[in-house]
Amino acid sequence: MVVFAAIVLVILAILRFLPKAEPLRVSGHARVIDGDSLVVQGTEVRLQGIDAPEAEQQCERAGRNWPCGREASQALEAQLRGRTINCSGNERDVHDRLLATCKVDGLDLNRWLVEQGWAVSFHAFPVQERSARAARRGIWAGQFMRPRDWRELHR
């Protein structure tokens, strides 16, 4: 057991000094899949640190259902307006999508979607989420199921 622990410590020490992989960068015009997923130059990208409603997801506002997932997608499309997007990431998710931060003209789209209330934060943008919630922007204007929970329910 002591030998095993020593081997693990040596491996961890070696890994600490290995160079980190260069981030994968993709740029070009994007096709929006939903509020937090898009395709850039043939690469499927998932915006890291956020979770937007699914395209088919409905939310409730003033006692009525409304297509919050479709509106989140439309907000992202409007922000892109055919401009060049620059994405950078170094991980892939379970669906082999590049987990990335994407920018258009210097605007961090991941942050912007949370600020505008079209996505919730995965611990990446808590201040922006609190601000959107307090101002009742986007999905915070009514009631909604967290996208992660909605996906589980609709599998």
Short mmCIF file of C-alpha atoms in Angstrom, two decimals:
data_model
loop_
_atom_site.label_atom_id
_atom_site.label_comp_id
_atom_site.label_asym_id
_atom_site.label_seq_id
_atom_site.Cartn_x
_atom_site.Cartn_y
_atom_site.Cartn_z
CA MET A 1 0.00 0.00 0.00
CA VAL A 2 2.85 2.39 0.79
CA VAL A 3 4.54 1.57 -2.52
CA PHE A 4 1.28 2.25 -4.39
CA ALA A 5 0.87 5.61 -2.64
CA ALA A 6 4.47 6.53 -3.50
CA ILE A 7 3.93 5.64 -7.16
CA VAL A 8 0.78 7.77 -7.29
CA LEU A 9 2.63 10.72 -5.75
CA VAL A 10 5.46 10.41 -8.27
CA ILE A 11 2.98 10.29 -11.18
CA LEU A 12 1.13 13.35 -9.85
CA ALA A 13 4.41 15.23 -9.45
CA ILE A 14 5.39 14.43 -13.04
CA LEU A 15 1.97 15.45 -14.39
CA ARG A 16 2.22 18.79 -12.59
CA PHE A 17 5.24 19.76 -14.66
CA LEU A 18 4.03 18.52 -18.03
CA PRO A 19 3.00 21.33 -20.39
CA LYS A 20 -0.72 21.95 -20.64
CA ALA A 21 -2.31 21.30 -24.00
CA GLU A 22 -2.76 24.36 -26.16
CA PRO A 23 -6.39 25.39 -26.31
CA LEU A 24 -8.28 24.50 -29.44
CA ARG A 25 -9.43 27.62 -31.24
CA VAL A 26 -12.15 27.82 -33.86
CA SER A 27 -13.28 30.97 -35.65
CA GLY A 28 -15.81 31.77 -38.31
CA HIS A 29 -19.52 32.15 -38.75
CA ALA A 30 -21.63 30.10 -36.38
CA ARG A 31 -24.85 28.16 -36.71
CA VAL A 32 -26.83 28.25 -33.47
CA ILE A 33 -28.16 24.90 -32.25
CA ASP A 34 -29.71 26.26 -29.07
CA GLY A 35 -28.97 28.90 -26.44
CA ASP A 36 -25.63 27.42 -25.40
CA SER A 37 -24.57 25.24 -28.35
CA LEU A 38 -23.42 26.11 -31.85
CA VAL A 39 -21.36 24.88 -34.76
CA VAL A 40 -18.31 26.85 -35.90
CA GLN A 41 -16.34 25.69 -38.95
CA GLY A 42 -17.73 22.17 -38.55
CA THR A 43 -16.85 22.00 -34.84
CA GLU A 44 -19.72 21.59 -32.40
CA VAL A 45 -19.19 23.96 -29.47
CA ARG A 46 -20.87 24.01 -26.06
CA LEU A 47 -20.52 27.32 -24.23
CA GLN A 48 -18.65 26.52 -21.04
CA GLY A 49 -19.85 27.50 -17.59
CA ILE A 50 -23.46 28.14 -18.55
CA ASP A 51 -26.69 26.26 -19.20
CA ALA A 52 -29.43 27.75 -21.39
CA PRO A 53 -32.95 26.38 -21.83
CA GLU A 54 -33.27 23.66 -24.44
CA ALA A 55 -34.73 24.72 -27.80
CA GLU A 56 -38.06 22.97 -27.06
CA GLN A 57 -38.22 24.08 -23.42
CA GLN A 58 -41.19 26.12 -22.22
CA CYS A 59 -41.17 28.46 -19.23
CA GLU A 60 -44.01 30.24 -17.48
CA ARG A 61 -44.56 33.99 -17.39
CA ALA A 62 -47.65 35.73 -16.07
CA GLY A 63 -49.38 32.34 -15.75
CA ARG A 64 -48.80 31.39 -19.41
CA ASN A 65 -46.30 29.16 -21.15
CA TRP A 66 -43.77 30.84 -23.41
CA PRO A 67 -40.99 29.40 -25.60
CA CYS A 68 -38.03 30.44 -23.46
CA GLY A 69 -35.70 27.94 -25.13
CA ARG A 70 -36.46 29.30 -28.57
CA GLU A 71 -36.07 32.89 -27.30
CA ALA A 72 -32.68 32.06 -25.76
CA SER A 73 -31.55 30.68 -29.14
CA GLN A 74 -32.88 33.77 -30.92
CA ALA A 75 -31.05 36.07 -28.48
CA LEU A 76 -27.78 34.28 -29.26
CA GLU A 77 -28.47 34.43 -33.02
CA ALA A 78 -29.24 38.16 -32.79
CA GLN A 79 -25.99 38.78 -30.92
CA LEU A 80 -24.03 36.95 -33.61
CA ARG A 81 -25.73 38.71 -36.56
CA GLY A 82 -23.52 36.90 -39.06
CA ARG A 83 -20.32 38.22 -37.45
CA THR A 84 -17.18 36.17 -36.88
CA ILE A 85 -17.10 34.26 -33.61
CA ASN A 86 -13.88 33.21 -31.87
CA CYS A 87 -14.04 30.22 -29.53
CA SER A 88 -11.31 28.77 -27.35
CA GLY A 89 -11.37 25.67 -25.15
CA ASN A 90 -9.33 22.63 -24.21
CA GLU A 91 -11.91 20.10 -23.05
CA ARG A 92 -14.68 18.10 -24.64
CA ASP A 93 -17.96 17.05 -23.03
CA VAL A 94 -19.58 13.60 -23.07
CA HIS A 95 -21.10 14.41 -26.49
CA ASP A 96 -17.62 15.28 -27.88
CA ARG A 97 -18.48 18.99 -28.14
CA LEU A 98 -15.70 21.49 -27.53
CA LEU A 99 -16.31 23.23 -24.19
CA ALA A 100 -15.34 26.79 -24.94
CA THR A 101 -15.55 30.47 -24.23
CA CYS A 102 -16.68 32.33 -27.32
CA LYS A 103 -16.37 35.99 -28.21
CA VAL A 104 -17.77 38.27 -30.87
CA ASP A 105 -16.02 41.62 -31.29
CA GLY A 106 -14.50 41.12 -27.82
CA LEU A 107 -17.86 40.40 -26.14
CA ASP A 108 -17.78 37.22 -24.01
CA LEU A 109 -20.95 35.44 -25.16
CA ASN A 110 -20.95 33.02 -22.22
CA ARG A 111 -21.05 35.90 -19.73
CA TRP A 112 -23.47 37.92 -21.86
CA LEU A 113 -26.06 35.11 -22.00
CA VAL A 114 -26.06 34.89 -18.19
CA GLU A 115 -26.17 38.71 -17.81
CA GLN A 116 -29.17 38.91 -20.13
CA GLY A 117 -30.96 36.12 -18.28
CA TRP A 118 -30.87 33.60 -21.15
CA ALA A 119 -28.71 31.09 -19.28
CA VAL A 120 -27.94 30.04 -15.73
CA SER A 121 -24.38 29.91 -14.48
CA PHE A 122 -22.43 26.78 -13.61
CA HIS A 123 -20.43 28.62 -10.95
CA ALA A 124 -18.72 30.73 -13.63
CA PHE A 125 -20.82 33.90 -13.50
CA PRO A 126 -22.63 34.09 -10.14
CA VAL A 127 -22.65 37.90 -10.00
CA GLN A 128 -24.16 38.16 -13.47
CA GLU A 129 -26.78 35.54 -12.60
CA ARG A 130 -27.79 37.39 -9.43
CA SER A 131 -28.07 40.63 -11.43
CA ALA A 132 -30.25 39.02 -14.13
CA ARG A 133 -32.45 37.42 -11.47
CA ALA A 134 -32.88 40.69 -9.56
CA ALA A 135 -33.74 42.57 -12.77
CA ARG A 136 -36.05 39.72 -13.91
CA ARG A 137 -34.35 39.51 -17.31
CA GLY A 138 -34.87 36.62 -19.73
CA ILE A 139 -35.91 33.39 -18.05
CA TRP A 140 -35.91 35.15 -14.68
CA ALA A 141 -39.02 37.11 -15.78
CA GLY A 142 -41.13 34.16 -14.74
CA GLN A 143 -40.92 30.56 -13.59
CA PHE A 144 -38.68 27.97 -15.21
CA MET A 145 -37.18 24.57 -14.67
CA ARG A 146 -33.39 24.52 -14.66
CA PRO A 147 -32.29 23.25 -18.08
CA ARG A 148 -30.41 20.32 -16.52
CA ASP A 149 -33.59 19.23 -14.71
CA TRP A 150 -35.70 19.72 -17.84
CA ARG A 151 -33.34 17.48 -19.85
CA GLU A 152 -33.57 14.75 -17.20
CA LEU A 153 -37.35 14.89 -17.26
CA HIS A 154 -37.57 14.82 -21.08
CA ARG A 155 -35.07 12.11 -21.92
#
